[in-house]
Amino acid sequence: AALVAFGSNDIYDLVWTMLNKTNSGCVGCRVIDDGIMAYPVYWTMSVNDWYHASGNVTGLLLLSQDMAHILDKAASTFLQPGLNIGWFGWDDRLGNGFCGSCNRE
């Protein structure tokens, strides 16, 4: 929403630069910080947000193979039987970003 509300060519260029800095630069490899499965997925969502705000088809196509690889990897990892999924997010009341003892999903 912020890209749409406050977006300009300078902002779109800045976001493009940051998307490229957090991409590994190797097509189909990974986002730089992929230790937590959701971070690369969030990166693909950021690319989508940037594309929808900027309309830059060329940039989207340059990152599309990385996006496809990230989403395929996340789906194949997530869809394993018996996967032990842990909740993470941020709880300002507790100051805790991860669950201590998680229930299996």
Coordinates of N, CA and C in Angstrom, one line a residue:
A1 N 0.8 -1.2 0.0 CA 0.0 0.0 0.0 C 0.9 1.3 0.0
A2 N 2.0 1.2 0.7 CA 2.9 2.4 0.8 C 3.5 2.7 -0.6
L3 N 3.8 1.7 -1.3 CA 4.3 1.9 -2.7 C 3.3 2.6 -3.6
V4 N 2.1 2.3 -3.4 CA 1.1 2.9 -4.2 C 0.8 4.3 -3.7
A5 N 0.7 4.5 -2.4 CA 0.4 5.8 -1.9 C 1.5 6.8 -2.0
F6 N 2.7 6.3 -1.8 CA 3.9 7.3 -1.8 C 4.9 7.0 -2.9
G7 N 4.5 6.1 -3.8 CA 5.4 5.7 -4.9 C 5.8 6.8 -5.8
S8 N 7.0 6.8 -6.3 CA 7.5 7.6 -7.4 C 8.5 6.8 -8.1
N9 N 9.0 7.3 -9.2 CA 10.1 6.6 -9.9 C 11.3 6.4 -9.0
D10 N 11.6 7.4 -8.2 CA 12.8 7.3 -7.3 C 12.6 6.2 -6.2
I11 N 11.4 6.1 -5.7 CA 11.1 5.0 -4.7 C 11.1 3.7 -5.4
Y12 N 10.5 3.6 -6.6 CA 10.5 2.3 -7.3 C 12.0 1.8 -7.6
D13 N 12.8 2.8 -8.0 CA 14.2 2.5 -8.2 C 14.9 2.0 -6.9
L14 N 14.6 2.6 -5.8 CA 15.2 2.2 -4.5 C 14.8 0.8 -4.2
V15 N 13.5 0.5 -4.3 CA 13.0 -0.8 -4.0 C 13.6 -1.9 -4.9
W16 N 13.7 -1.5 -6.2 CA 14.4 -2.4 -7.2 C 15.8 -2.7 -6.7
T17 N 16.5 -1.7 -6.3 CA 17.9 -1.9 -5.8 C 17.9 -2.8 -4.6
M18 N 17.0 -2.6 -3.7 CA 17.0 -3.5 -2.5 C 16.6 -4.9 -2.8
L19 N 15.7 -5.1 -3.8 CA 15.3 -6.4 -4.2 C 16.5 -7.2 -4.8
N20 N 17.3 -6.4 -5.5 CA 18.5 -7.0 -6.1 C 19.6 -7.3 -5.1
K21 N 19.7 -6.4 -4.1 CA 20.7 -6.6 -3.1 C 20.4 -7.8 -2.2
T22 N 19.1 -8.1 -2.0 CA 18.8 -9.3 -1.2 C 18.6 -10.6 -2.0
N23 N 18.7 -10.5 -3.3 CA 18.7 -11.7 -4.2 C 20.1 -12.2 -4.2
S24 N 20.3 -13.5 -4.3 CA 21.7 -14.0 -4.3 C 22.4 -13.7 -5.6
G25 N 21.7 -13.3 -6.7 CA 22.3 -13.0 -8.0 C 22.5 -14.3 -8.8
C26 N 22.1 -15.4 -8.3 CA 22.2 -16.7 -9.0 C 20.8 -17.2 -9.4
V27 N 20.5 -17.2 -10.6 CA 19.1 -17.5 -11.0 C 18.8 -18.9 -10.5
G28 N 17.6 -19.0 -9.8 CA 17.1 -20.2 -9.2 C 17.9 -20.6 -8.0
C29 N 18.7 -19.8 -7.4 CA 19.4 -20.2 -6.2 C 18.6 -19.8 -4.9
R30 N 18.7 -18.7 -4.4 CA 18.1 -18.4 -3.1 C 18.1 -16.9 -2.9
V31 N 17.3 -16.5 -1.9 CA 17.4 -15.1 -1.4 C 18.5 -15.2 -0.3
I32 N 19.2 -14.1 -0.1 CA 20.4 -14.1 0.8 C 20.1 -14.7 2.1
D33 N 19.0 -14.3 2.8 CA 18.7 -14.8 4.1 C 17.5 -15.8 4.0
D34 N 17.8 -17.1 3.8 CA 16.8 -18.1 3.6 C 16.8 -19.1 4.8
G35 N 17.3 -18.7 5.9 CA 17.3 -19.7 7.1 C 15.9 -20.0 7.6
I36 N 15.0 -19.1 7.4 CA 13.6 -19.3 7.9 C 12.8 -19.3 6.6
M37 N 12.0 -20.3 6.4 CA 11.3 -20.5 5.1 C 10.5 -19.3 4.7
A38 N 9.9 -18.6 5.6 CA 9.0 -17.6 5.2 C 9.7 -16.3 4.6
Y39 N 11.0 -16.1 5.0 CA 11.7 -14.9 4.5 C 11.8 -14.9 3.0
P40 N 12.2 -16.0 2.3 CA 12.2 -15.9 0.8 C 10.8 -15.7 0.2
V41 N 9.8 -16.3 0.9 CA 8.4 -16.2 0.4 C 8.0 -14.7 0.5
Y42 N 8.4 -14.1 1.6 CA 8.1 -12.6 1.8 C 8.8 -11.8 0.7
W43 N 10.0 -12.3 0.3 CA 10.7 -11.6 -0.7 C 10.0 -11.6 -2.0
T44 N 9.4 -12.8 -2.4 CA 8.6 -12.9 -3.6 C 7.4 -12.0 -3.5
M45 N 6.8 -11.9 -2.3 CA 5.7 -11.0 -2.2 C 6.1 -9.5 -2.4
S46 N 7.3 -9.2 -1.9 CA 7.8 -7.8 -2.1 C 8.0 -7.6 -3.6
V47 N 8.5 -8.5 -4.3 CA 8.7 -8.4 -5.8 C 7.3 -8.1 -6.4
N48 N 6.3 -8.9 -6.0 CA 4.9 -8.7 -6.5 C 4.4 -7.3 -6.2
D49 N 4.6 -6.9 -5.0 CA 4.1 -5.5 -4.6 C 4.8 -4.4 -5.4
W50 N 6.1 -4.6 -5.6 CA 6.9 -3.6 -6.4 C 6.4 -3.6 -7.8
Y51 N 6.2 -4.8 -8.4 CA 5.7 -4.9 -9.8 C 4.3 -4.2 -9.9
H52 N 3.4 -4.5 -9.0 CA 2.1 -4.0 -9.1 C 2.1 -2.5 -9.0
A53 N 3.0 -1.9 -8.2 CA 3.1 -0.5 -8.0 C 3.8 0.2 -9.2
S54 N 4.9 -0.4 -9.6 CA 5.7 0.2 -10.7 C 5.3 -0.1 -12.1
G55 N 4.8 -1.3 -12.3 CA 4.4 -1.8 -13.6 C 5.6 -2.2 -14.5
N56 N 6.8 -2.4 -13.8 CA 8.0 -2.8 -14.5 C 8.0 -4.2 -14.9
V57 N 7.6 -4.6 -16.1 CA 7.5 -6.0 -16.5 C 8.9 -6.5 -16.7
T58 N 9.8 -5.8 -17.2 CA 11.2 -6.2 -17.5 C 11.8 -6.7 -16.2
G59 N 11.7 -5.9 -15.1 CA 12.2 -6.3 -13.8 C 11.6 -7.5 -13.3
L60 N 10.3 -7.6 -13.4 CA 9.6 -8.8 -12.9 C 10.1 -10.0 -13.6
L61 N 10.2 -10.0 -14.9 CA 10.7 -11.1 -15.7 C 12.1 -11.5 -15.3
L62 N 12.9 -10.5 -14.9 CA 14.3 -10.8 -14.5 C 14.3 -11.6 -13.2
L63 N 13.4 -11.4 -12.3 CA 13.3 -12.0 -11.0 C 12.4 -13.2 -11.0
S64 N 11.7 -13.5 -12.1 CA 10.6 -14.5 -12.1 C 11.2 -15.9 -11.9
Q65 N 12.3 -16.2 -12.4 CA 12.9 -17.6 -12.2 C 13.3 -17.8 -10.7
D66 N 13.8 -16.8 -10.1 CA 14.1 -16.9 -8.7 C 12.9 -17.0 -7.9
M67 N 11.8 -16.3 -8.2 CA 10.6 -16.4 -7.5 C 10.0 -17.8 -7.6
A68 N 10.0 -18.3 -8.8 CA 9.4 -19.6 -9.1 C 10.2 -20.7 -8.3
H69 N 11.5 -20.6 -8.3 CA 12.3 -21.5 -7.5 C 12.0 -21.4 -6.0
I70 N 11.9 -20.2 -5.5 CA 11.6 -20.0 -4.1 C 10.3 -20.6 -3.7
L71 N 9.3 -20.4 -4.5 CA 7.9 -20.9 -4.2 C 7.8 -22.4 -4.4
D72 N 8.5 -22.9 -5.4 CA 8.5 -24.4 -5.5 C 9.2 -25.0 -4.4
K73 N 10.3 -24.5 -3.9 CA 11.1 -25.0 -2.8 C 10.2 -25.0 -1.5
A74 N 9.6 -23.8 -1.3 CA 8.7 -23.7 -0.1 C 7.5 -24.7 -0.1
A75 N 6.9 -24.8 -1.3 CA 5.8 -25.7 -1.4 C 6.2 -27.2 -1.1
S76 N 7.3 -27.6 -1.7 CA 7.8 -29.0 -1.6 C 8.2 -29.2 -0.1
T77 N 8.8 -28.2 0.5 CA 9.2 -28.4 1.9 C 8.0 -28.4 2.8
F78 N 7.1 -27.5 2.6 CA 5.9 -27.4 3.5 C 4.9 -28.6 3.3
L79 N 4.9 -29.2 2.2 CA 3.9 -30.3 1.9 C 4.4 -31.7 2.3
Q80 N 5.5 -31.7 3.0 CA 6.0 -33.0 3.5 C 5.1 -33.6 4.6
P81 N 4.8 -34.8 4.6 CA 4.0 -35.4 5.7 C 4.7 -35.3 7.1
G82 N 4.0 -35.0 8.1 CA 4.6 -34.9 9.4 C 5.6 -33.8 9.7
L83 N 5.5 -32.7 8.9 CA 6.4 -31.6 9.0 C 6.2 -30.9 10.4
N84 N 7.2 -30.7 11.1 CA 7.1 -30.0 12.4 C 7.1 -28.5 12.2
I85 N 6.0 -27.9 12.2 CA 5.9 -26.4 11.9 C 5.9 -25.7 13.2
G86 N 6.7 -24.6 13.2 CA 6.7 -23.8 14.4 C 6.2 -22.4 14.1
W87 N 5.4 -21.8 14.9 CA 4.8 -20.5 14.7 C 5.9 -19.5 15.0
F88 N 5.9 -18.5 14.1 CA 6.8 -17.3 14.4 C 6.1 -16.1 13.9
G89 N 6.3 -15.0 14.6 CA 5.7 -13.7 14.3 C 6.2 -12.8 15.5
W90 N 5.6 -11.7 15.7 CA 6.1 -10.9 16.8 C 4.9 -10.6 17.7
D91 N 5.1 -10.8 19.0 CA 4.1 -10.5 20.0 C 4.6 -9.4 20.9
D92 N 4.1 -8.2 20.7 CA 4.6 -7.0 21.5 C 4.3 -7.2 22.9
R93 N 3.3 -7.9 23.3 CA 3.0 -8.1 24.7 C 4.0 -8.9 25.4
L94 N 4.6 -9.9 24.8 CA 5.6 -10.7 25.4 C 7.0 -10.4 25.0
G95 N 7.2 -9.7 23.9 CA 8.5 -9.4 23.4 C 9.1 -10.7 22.8
N96 N 8.3 -11.6 22.3 CA 8.8 -12.9 21.8 C 8.4 -13.1 20.4
G97 N 9.4 -13.4 19.5 CA 9.1 -13.6 18.1 C 8.9 -15.0 17.7
F98 N 9.3 -15.9 18.6 CA 9.1 -17.4 18.2 C 8.4 -18.1 19.4
C99 N 7.7 -19.2 19.1 CA 7.1 -19.9 20.2 C 8.1 -20.7 21.0
G100 N 7.9 -20.8 22.2 CA 8.8 -21.6 23.1 C 8.7 -23.0 22.8
S101 N 7.5 -23.6 23.2 CA 7.2 -25.0 22.9 C 6.0 -25.0 22.0
C102 N 6.3 -25.4 20.8 CA 5.3 -25.3 19.7 C 4.5 -26.6 19.7
N103 N 3.2 -26.5 19.3 CA 2.4 -27.7 19.0 C 2.6 -28.1 17.6
R104 N 2.7 -29.4 17.4 CA 2.7 -29.9 16.0 C 1.4 -29.5 15.3
E105 N 1.5 -29.1 14.1 CA 0.4 -28.8 13.3 C -0.2 -30.0 12.6

